[in-house]
Coordinates of C-alpha atoms in Angstrom, one line a residue:
Chain A
M1 CA -19.7 -10.0 -16.4
K2 CA -18.5 -6.5 -15.1
Q3 CA -15.7 -4.8 -17.1
Y4 CA -13.0 -2.7 -14.4
A5 CA -9.9 -1.2 -15.6
L6 CA -6.8 -3.6 -13.4
F7 CA -4.6 -1.2 -11.6
T8 CA -1.8 -3.8 -10.8
G9 CA 0.5 -1.7 -9.6
C10 CA 4.6 -1.4 -9.5
T11 CA 5.1 -3.9 -6.4
I12 CA 3.3 -6.9 -8.1
K13 CA 4.6 -6.4 -11.6
A14 CA 7.7 -6.2 -10.9
A15 CA 8.6 -8.1 -8.0
L16 CA 5.9 -10.3 -7.2
P17 CA 4.1 -11.3 -10.8
H18 CA 3.0 -14.3 -9.3
I19 CA 0.2 -12.2 -7.5
E20 CA -0.8 -10.9 -11.0
M21 CA -0.6 -14.6 -12.3
V22 CA -2.9 -15.5 -9.7
A23 CA -5.5 -12.6 -10.2
R24 CA -5.9 -12.8 -13.8
K25 CA -6.4 -16.7 -13.3
V26 CA -9.0 -15.8 -10.3
L27 CA -11.0 -12.5 -11.3
P28 CA -12.4 -13.8 -14.5
L29 CA -14.0 -16.7 -12.3
L30 CA -15.6 -14.2 -10.1
D31 CA -17.2 -12.5 -13.3
I32 CA -14.8 -9.5 -13.1
E33 CA -13.3 -9.1 -16.8
I34 CA -10.3 -7.3 -16.5
E35 CA -9.0 -4.9 -18.8
E36 CA -5.2 -3.5 -19.2
L37 CA -5.0 0.5 -19.7
A38 CA -1.4 2.1 -19.9
F39 CA -1.8 3.3 -16.0
T40 CA 1.9 3.9 -14.5
C41 CA 2.7 4.2 -10.6
C42 CA 0.2 5.6 -9.1
P43 CA 2.1 7.2 -8.0
N44 CA 3.6 6.0 -4.3
A45 CA 4.1 7.9 -0.5
D46 CA 7.9 8.7 -1.6
F47 CA 6.8 10.5 -4.9
R48 CA 4.4 12.3 -2.7
S49 CA 7.1 13.1 -0.7
T50 CA 8.8 15.1 -2.9
D51 CA 5.8 16.6 -4.6
E52 CA 2.5 16.4 -3.5
Y53 CA 1.4 18.7 -7.2
S54 CA 2.7 16.4 -9.2
W55 CA 1.9 13.1 -7.2
L56 CA -1.9 14.4 -7.9
V57 CA -1.0 15.5 -11.5
V58 CA 0.2 11.5 -12.1
A59 CA -2.6 9.9 -10.3
A60 CA -5.0 12.0 -12.3
R61 CA -3.6 11.0 -15.2
N62 CA -4.5 7.0 -14.2
L63 CA -7.9 8.4 -13.3
A64 CA -8.3 10.2 -16.8
L65 CA -7.2 7.2 -18.4
A66 CA -10.0 4.8 -16.8
E67 CA -12.4 7.6 -17.2
K68 CA -11.6 7.7 -20.7
E69 CA -12.5 4.2 -21.3
G70 CA -15.5 4.6 -19.0
L71 CA -14.2 1.7 -16.6
E72 CA -14.3 1.5 -12.9
I73 CA -10.6 0.6 -11.2
L74 CA -10.1 -2.7 -9.6
S75 CA -7.0 -2.2 -7.6
L76 CA -4.5 -5.1 -6.5
C77 CA -2.9 -2.9 -4.1
P78 CA -4.2 -0.9 -1.0
G79 CA -1.0 1.7 -1.2
C80 CA -2.4 2.3 -5.1
T81 CA -6.0 2.5 -3.8
Q82 CA -5.7 5.0 -1.7
T83 CA -3.3 7.1 -3.8
L84 CA -6.3 6.7 -6.5
K85 CA -9.1 7.6 -4.2
E86 CA -7.5 10.4 -2.5
A87 CA -6.1 12.2 -5.4
N88 CA -9.8 11.5 -6.5
M89 CA -11.6 12.8 -3.9
I90 CA -9.3 16.0 -3.8
L91 CA -9.8 16.9 -7.3
K92 CA -14.0 15.9 -7.6
D93 CA -13.8 18.7 -4.2
D94 CA -11.7 21.7 -5.4
N95 CA -12.6 22.9 -9.3
S96 CA -9.3 25.9 -9.3
L97 CA -7.2 22.8 -8.7
R98 CA -8.8 20.4 -11.3
A99 CA -8.8 23.5 -13.5
R100 CA -5.0 23.5 -13.2
I101 CA -4.4 19.8 -12.8
N102 CA -6.2 19.7 -16.3
K103 CA -4.2 22.0 -17.5
R104 CA -1.2 20.1 -17.4
L105 CA -3.2 16.7 -18.9
E106 CA -3.7 18.8 -21.7
R107 CA -0.4 18.2 -22.6
I108 CA -0.9 14.6 -23.2
G109 CA -4.6 15.2 -24.5
L110 CA -6.3 14.1 -21.4
I111 CA -8.9 15.3 -19.3
F112 CA -10.0 14.7 -15.5
K113 CA -13.7 15.0 -14.7
G114 CA -14.1 12.8 -11.8
T115 CA -16.5 10.0 -13.4
T116 CA -14.6 7.2 -12.1
E117 CA -13.9 5.3 -9.0
A118 CA -10.7 3.6 -7.7
N119 CA -11.5 0.0 -5.3
H120 CA -9.3 -2.1 -3.7
H121 CA -10.4 -5.5 -5.6
L122 CA -11.3 -6.3 -1.6
V123 CA -13.8 -4.3 -1.0
I124 CA -15.5 -5.3 -5.1
L125 CA -15.5 -8.9 -3.9
H126 CA -17.3 -8.0 -0.3
Q127 CA -19.8 -6.4 -2.3
Q128 CA -20.8 -9.4 -4.5
I129 CA -19.8 -12.1 -2.2
D130 CA -22.6 -14.4 -3.3
I131 CA -20.3 -14.7 -6.3
L132 CA -17.3 -15.8 -4.1
I133 CA -19.5 -18.5 -2.1
Q134 CA -20.9 -20.4 -5.5
R135 CA -17.4 -20.3 -6.8
I136 CA -15.9 -22.1 -3.8
T137 CA -15.3 -26.1 -4.0
T138 CA -12.5 -26.6 -1.7
P139 CA -13.1 -24.6 1.3
L140 CA -10.1 -24.3 3.8
Y141 CA -11.3 -26.1 6.4
G142 CA -8.9 -26.2 9.5
I143 CA -6.4 -23.9 7.7
K144 CA -5.1 -21.4 11.0
L145 CA -5.4 -17.9 9.2
A146 CA -3.6 -14.9 10.9
I147 CA -5.2 -11.7 9.1
H148 CA -2.8 -8.7 8.5
S149 CA -5.1 -6.1 6.4
G150 CA -2.5 -3.6 6.5
C151 CA -2.5 -0.2 6.7
H152 CA -3.8 1.6 3.6
L153 CA -6.8 -0.8 3.1
L154 CA -8.3 1.1 5.8
M155 CA -6.6 4.4 6.8
P156 CA -7.4 7.3 6.2
S157 CA -11.1 5.8 6.8
W158 CA -12.7 9.1 5.7
I159 CA -10.6 8.2 2.5
M160 CA -10.5 4.2 2.2
Q161 CA -14.4 4.3 3.4
F162 CA -14.5 0.4 4.0
D163 CA -13.6 -1.3 7.7
N164 CA -13.3 0.0 11.1
P165 CA -9.1 0.2 11.1
E166 CA -9.3 -0.3 15.0
R167 CA -11.0 -3.3 14.4
P168 CA -11.4 -3.9 10.9
T169 CA -13.4 -7.5 10.1
K170 CA -14.4 -7.2 6.5
L171 CA -10.9 -9.1 5.4
E172 CA -12.2 -11.8 8.8
E173 CA -15.6 -12.1 7.0
L174 CA -14.0 -12.8 3.2
I175 CA -11.4 -15.4 4.6
K176 CA -14.6 -17.3 6.8
M177 CA -16.8 -17.5 3.4
L178 CA -13.3 -19.4 2.1
G179 CA -13.9 -22.0 5.0
G180 CA -10.4 -20.7 7.0
T181 CA -10.2 -20.4 10.3
I182 CA -9.0 -17.5 11.9
I183 CA -6.5 -16.9 14.3
D184 CA -6.7 -13.7 16.4
Y185 CA -3.3 -12.5 18.1
P186 CA -1.9 -9.0 20.0
E187 CA -0.4 -7.6 17.2
K188 CA -3.2 -7.7 14.5
T189 CA -3.1 -4.2 14.0
L190 CA 0.3 -3.1 13.2
C191 CA 2.0 -1.7 10.4
C192 CA 4.7 -4.1 8.8
G193 CA 7.1 -2.0 8.7
F194 CA 7.5 -2.3 4.4
T195 CA 8.9 1.3 4.3
L196 CA 11.5 1.4 6.5
F197 CA 13.2 -2.0 5.7
G198 CA 15.3 0.1 3.0
S199 CA 16.7 2.7 5.3
H200 CA 16.3 1.0 9.1
K201 CA 16.6 -2.7 9.0
G202 CA 17.2 -2.6 12.9
T203 CA 13.8 -1.1 13.2
A204 CA 11.8 -2.9 10.8
S205 CA 13.8 -6.4 11.1
R206 CA 11.9 -5.7 15.4
I207 CA 8.5 -4.9 13.7
I208 CA 8.5 -8.2 12.1
R209 CA 9.8 -10.4 14.5
D210 CA 7.1 -8.7 16.9
K211 CA 4.4 -9.9 13.9
V212 CA 5.3 -13.1 13.5
E213 CA 6.0 -14.2 16.7
S214 CA 2.6 -12.6 18.0
A215 CA 0.7 -14.6 15.3
Y216 CA 2.4 -17.6 15.7
L217 CA 1.9 -18.1 19.4
A218 CA -1.8 -17.2 18.9
G219 CA -1.9 -20.5 16.9
A220 CA -1.6 -19.2 13.3
E221 CA -0.5 -21.0 10.2
A222 CA 0.0 -18.3 8.0
F223 CA -0.4 -15.2 7.2
V224 CA -3.1 -13.7 4.7
V225 CA -2.6 -10.0 3.1
P226 CA -3.9 -7.8 0.9
C227 CA -1.1 -5.9 0.3
P228 CA 2.0 -6.5 -2.0
S229 CA 4.5 -4.3 0.2
C230 CA 3.0 -6.3 3.8
F231 CA 3.6 -9.5 1.3
Q232 CA 7.4 -8.7 0.7
Q233 CA 7.8 -7.5 4.5
L234 CA 6.5 -10.8 6.1
D235 CA 7.8 -13.2 3.2
R236 CA 11.4 -12.4 2.0
N237 CA 11.9 -9.6 4.8
Q238 CA 11.4 -12.0 7.6
L239 CA 13.6 -14.1 6.4
V240 CA 16.2 -11.4 6.8
A241 CA 15.0 -10.7 10.2
K242 CA 15.2 -14.0 11.2
R243 CA 18.8 -14.4 10.2
E244 CA 19.4 -11.1 12.3
L245 CA 17.4 -11.8 15.3
K246 CA 17.1 -15.6 15.6
F247 CA 14.4 -16.2 15.5
E248 CA 12.7 -19.6 15.7
Y249 CA 9.6 -19.9 14.1
Q250 CA 8.3 -18.9 11.0
L251 CA 5.1 -18.2 8.9
P252 CA 4.2 -18.7 5.2
V253 CA 2.2 -15.1 4.0
F254 CA -0.7 -15.4 1.1
Y255 CA -2.3 -13.0 -0.6
Y256 CA -6.0 -13.1 -0.1
L257 CA -6.3 -14.1 -3.6
Q258 CA -4.4 -17.0 -3.4
L259 CA -6.7 -18.8 -0.8
V260 CA -9.8 -17.6 -3.4
G261 CA -7.9 -19.6 -5.9
L262 CA -7.1 -22.5 -3.6
A263 CA -10.7 -22.8 -2.2
M264 CA -12.0 -22.6 -5.8
G265 CA -9.7 -26.0 -6.3
F266 CA -6.4 -24.8 -7.9
D267 CA -3.1 -26.0 -6.4
L268 CA -0.5 -24.9 -4.4
D269 CA 1.8 -24.5 -7.8
E270 CA -1.1 -22.9 -9.6
V271 CA -1.6 -20.1 -7.1
G272 CA 2.0 -19.2 -7.2
Y273 CA 2.5 -20.4 -3.7
Y274 CA 5.9 -21.4 -4.5
H275 CA 7.1 -17.9 -5.8
G276 CA 6.4 -17.0 -1.6
R277 CA 10.1 -17.4 0.1
V278 CA 9.1 -18.4 3.7
R279 CA 7.3 -22.3 3.1
S280 CA 5.7 -24.8 5.7
P281 CA 5.8 -28.1 4.6
E282 CA 3.4 -28.8 7.4
L283 CA 0.6 -26.5 6.1
E284 CA 1.4 -27.7 2.8
E285 CA 0.8 -31.5 3.6
K286 CA -2.3 -30.2 4.8
I287 CA -3.6 -28.3 2.2
K288 CA -3.0 -31.2 0.0
S289 CA -4.9 -33.6 2.7
L290 CA -7.7 -31.0 2.5
R291 CA -8.1 -31.6 -1.6
R292 CA -7.7 -35.4 -1.3
K293 CA -10.7 -35.6 1.0
E294 CA -12.4 -33.8 -1.4
V295 CA -11.8 -35.9 -4.4
V296 CA -13.1 -39.5 -1.6
N297 CA -16.3 -37.3 -1.2
I298 CA -16.8 -37.3 -4.7
Chain B
M1 CA 17.2 28.7 21.9
I2 CA 15.0 28.5 18.9
S3 CA 15.7 29.6 15.6
I4 CA 12.5 30.7 13.2
N5 CA 12.4 30.3 9.4
T6 CA 9.6 32.1 8.7
E7 CA 9.1 31.2 4.9
L8 CA 8.8 27.1 6.2
R9 CA 6.0 28.2 8.8
R10 CA 4.3 30.4 6.0
K11 CA 4.6 27.1 4.0
I12 CA 3.3 24.6 6.3
L13 CA 0.4 26.8 7.0
E14 CA -0.5 27.8 3.6
H15 CA -2.5 24.7 3.1
N16 CA -2.7 23.4 6.9
E17 CA -4.1 26.0 9.3
D18 CA -5.4 22.6 11.3
I19 CA -1.9 22.2 12.4
K20 CA -2.4 25.2 14.9
K21 CA -5.1 23.3 16.2
C22 CA -2.8 20.7 17.7
Y23 CA -2.9 20.6 21.9
Q24 CA 0.5 18.3 22.3
C25 CA -2.1 15.6 23.4
S26 CA 0.2 13.2 22.2
T27 CA -2.1 11.0 20.5
C28 CA 0.3 10.6 17.6
S29 CA 3.4 9.5 19.3
A30 CA 1.2 7.3 20.9
S31 CA -0.5 5.6 17.8
C32 CA 3.0 5.7 16.0
P33 CA 4.9 2.3 15.1
V34 CA 7.7 3.8 14.4
L35 CA 7.9 5.8 17.6
R36 CA 7.4 2.3 19.9
Y37 CA 10.7 0.9 17.9
D38 CA 12.7 4.1 17.4
P39 CA 12.4 7.2 20.1
D40 CA 14.2 9.6 18.1
F41 CA 10.9 9.6 15.7
N42 CA 8.2 11.2 17.5
P43 CA 5.6 12.9 15.8
R44 CA 4.1 15.2 18.7
I45 CA 7.7 17.1 19.0
L46 CA 7.9 17.0 15.0
I47 CA 4.7 19.0 14.7
I48 CA 5.3 21.7 17.6
K49 CA 8.5 22.4 15.5
A50 CA 7.0 22.7 12.1
L51 CA 4.1 25.0 13.7
Y52 CA 6.7 27.1 15.2
G53 CA 8.6 26.9 11.7
S54 CA 11.4 25.6 13.8
E55 CA 15.1 25.9 12.0
D56 CA 16.1 22.7 13.4
T57 CA 13.4 20.9 11.9
L58 CA 15.1 21.1 8.7
K59 CA 18.5 19.7 9.4
S60 CA 16.2 16.7 11.6
K61 CA 16.6 13.6 9.0
E62 CA 14.5 11.7 11.6
F63 CA 10.9 13.1 9.8
W64 CA 11.9 10.9 7.0
K65 CA 11.2 7.5 8.8
C66 CA 7.4 8.1 8.8
L67 CA 6.3 4.4 7.3
S68 CA 3.5 6.8 5.9
C69 CA 1.0 4.3 7.9
D70 CA -1.8 7.2 8.3
R71 CA -2.6 5.9 11.9
C72 CA -2.1 9.6 13.0
N73 CA -4.3 11.1 10.7
E74 CA -6.9 8.6 12.1
R75 CA -6.8 9.2 15.2
C76 CA -6.0 13.1 16.2
P77 CA -8.6 14.1 18.0
Q78 CA -8.2 17.7 16.5
G79 CA -7.9 17.0 12.6
V80 CA -4.1 18.2 13.1
N81 CA -3.6 15.4 10.0
P82 CA 0.5 15.3 11.5
Y83 CA 1.1 12.7 8.7
N84 CA -0.2 15.5 6.2
V85 CA 2.0 17.8 8.0
L86 CA 5.1 15.3 7.8
L87 CA 4.7 15.8 4.0
K88 CA 4.1 19.1 3.6
L89 CA 7.7 19.3 5.5
K90 CA 9.4 16.8 3.2
N91 CA 8.0 19.0 0.2
F92 CA 9.6 22.1 1.1
L93 CA 12.6 20.2 1.7
F94 CA 12.7 18.8 -2.0
S95 CA 12.2 22.8 -3.5
Q96 CA 15.0 23.6 -1.4
N97 CA 17.2 21.0 -3.0
L98 CA 17.5 19.4 0.9
A99 CA 16.0 15.7 0.3
P100 CA 17.7 12.7 0.7
K101 CA 19.2 11.2 -2.9
E102 CA 17.5 8.1 -2.2
R103 CA 13.9 9.8 -2.8
I104 CA 14.9 12.2 -5.8
D105 CA 16.7 8.9 -7.7
A106 CA 13.3 7.1 -6.9
R107 CA 10.9 10.0 -7.8
E108 CA 13.2 10.0 -10.8
L109 CA 13.3 6.9 -11.9
I110 CA 8.8 6.8 -12.1
I111 CA 9.2 9.8 -14.4
A112 CA 11.3 8.1 -16.6
T113 CA 9.8 5.0 -17.0
G114 CA 6.6 4.8 -15.3
F115 CA 7.0 2.2 -12.8
S116 CA 8.8 2.4 -9.2
Y117 CA 11.0 -0.6 -9.7
P118 CA 13.5 -0.5 -12.2
I119 CA 12.3 -3.0 -15.6
S120 CA 15.3 -5.4 -15.9
S121 CA 15.9 -8.2 -17.9
A122 CA 15.6 -10.0 -14.6
V123 CA 12.3 -8.9 -14.1
N124 CA 11.0 -9.9 -17.8
R125 CA 12.2 -13.4 -17.6
K126 CA 10.1 -14.2 -14.4
R127 CA 7.0 -12.6 -15.8
E128 CA 7.2 -14.3 -18.7
S129 CA 8.5 -17.8 -17.0
I130 CA 4.7 -17.2 -15.6
E131 CA 3.1 -16.9 -19.3
L132 CA 2.8 -12.4 -18.2
E133 CA 3.8 -9.8 -21.2
A134 CA 7.1 -8.2 -20.6
L135 CA 6.8 -4.7 -19.5
E136 CA 7.8 -1.9 -21.0
S137 CA 9.1 2.0 -20.3
I138 CA 5.9 4.1 -20.3
G139 CA 7.5 7.2 -18.7
E140 CA 7.4 9.3 -21.9
E141 CA 4.1 11.1 -20.9
L142 CA 5.1 11.2 -17.0
K143 CA 7.7 13.8 -18.5
K144 CA 5.9 16.6 -19.9
I145 CA 3.5 16.5 -17.0
V146 CA 5.7 16.4 -13.9
G147 CA 7.0 19.4 -11.9
I148 CA 6.3 21.2 -9.1
E149 CA 3.7 23.6 -9.2
G150 CA 4.2 27.2 -10.9
A151 CA 7.2 25.8 -12.6
E152 CA 5.6 25.7 -15.7

């Protein structure tokens, strides 16, 4: 068992707690022990757009908390991962900036030394893929999945250092391990448009429509995402876009760890599927019948 | 006629000399998911205006539409990092009290509570219904450490 500090992130904590639930269920079964620390918002890109210096200070506080416990950070959100990785890199590289930021942290009895790393859980799971393979009991044979890697798991690549942002393949490998079928589709690398949904709903809706249409027409039965913002955009907001733009098709969304849970033998309820807004009765039946076949084989 | 704001120009160039390398090739614009759907948002034009320190830029609400997807940073052949240039512009506007109210409110929420989402009783009921601990405000420490550089 390796220990990590779990960085859940605000979106999952407040808006998608079922993803936190599935992470707490599944990660320990993959030999990952998780510790809870008093992390705040990472902080996000909106916060950075007001004042980069405070953005660095708050990120440094989060990193310093993990350092104090001697733990690396395992994150559930690509946005949080990007903030923490970028801030870590900036502060490790710039001695004078680090000294100034540490003056701020001194006020609350913390210090940033640069001794921890932050990674998205997909990066960590990909490094221990043999453990993942051993735990699979109910492979997702025949389930047709459209991958949406999103932006910040991959970019900027010199900070994220995980996969090729133009032709990502790592999430694909991780899904093939679970037995799922990958459906390639033309709009695979299009950003989900989440941050425009609040202020420019029309633009965001058209992005959603193009993504869903592209994956649906390619034959996908569901999306799989590594990101809570993409999850919200392609789940709850998909229904809004569908109403506004009157398209016919719809695709449910899985967060990657939900699929891991299904492949490890949990049922749809146990992985929080019914907390999603977009449903597909056909796909639900298909997943249930996979499980029945398993029982017959035994 | 373009009017130049020299303070803005200085701020933009301060930590970002690379912007001078922009040769207006439009790779950022061709890669931008916002521009694809909304032609009013054009990173190439925002960059040239920023480089001049054009007053125009400050009046434009366009750059708040950026999705922060980082695709322009990834593809820029000159290392200009257009996304980071937009960040500098936004930071400048914030320091001049010209940022949109929703950005300021979002910032204040994080500083006050530690979270970017309001922690309502509905949120905590939902968490408790799936056996997760309720969230509590943890912003106290942040109030002691945030604030723009130099304003100690």
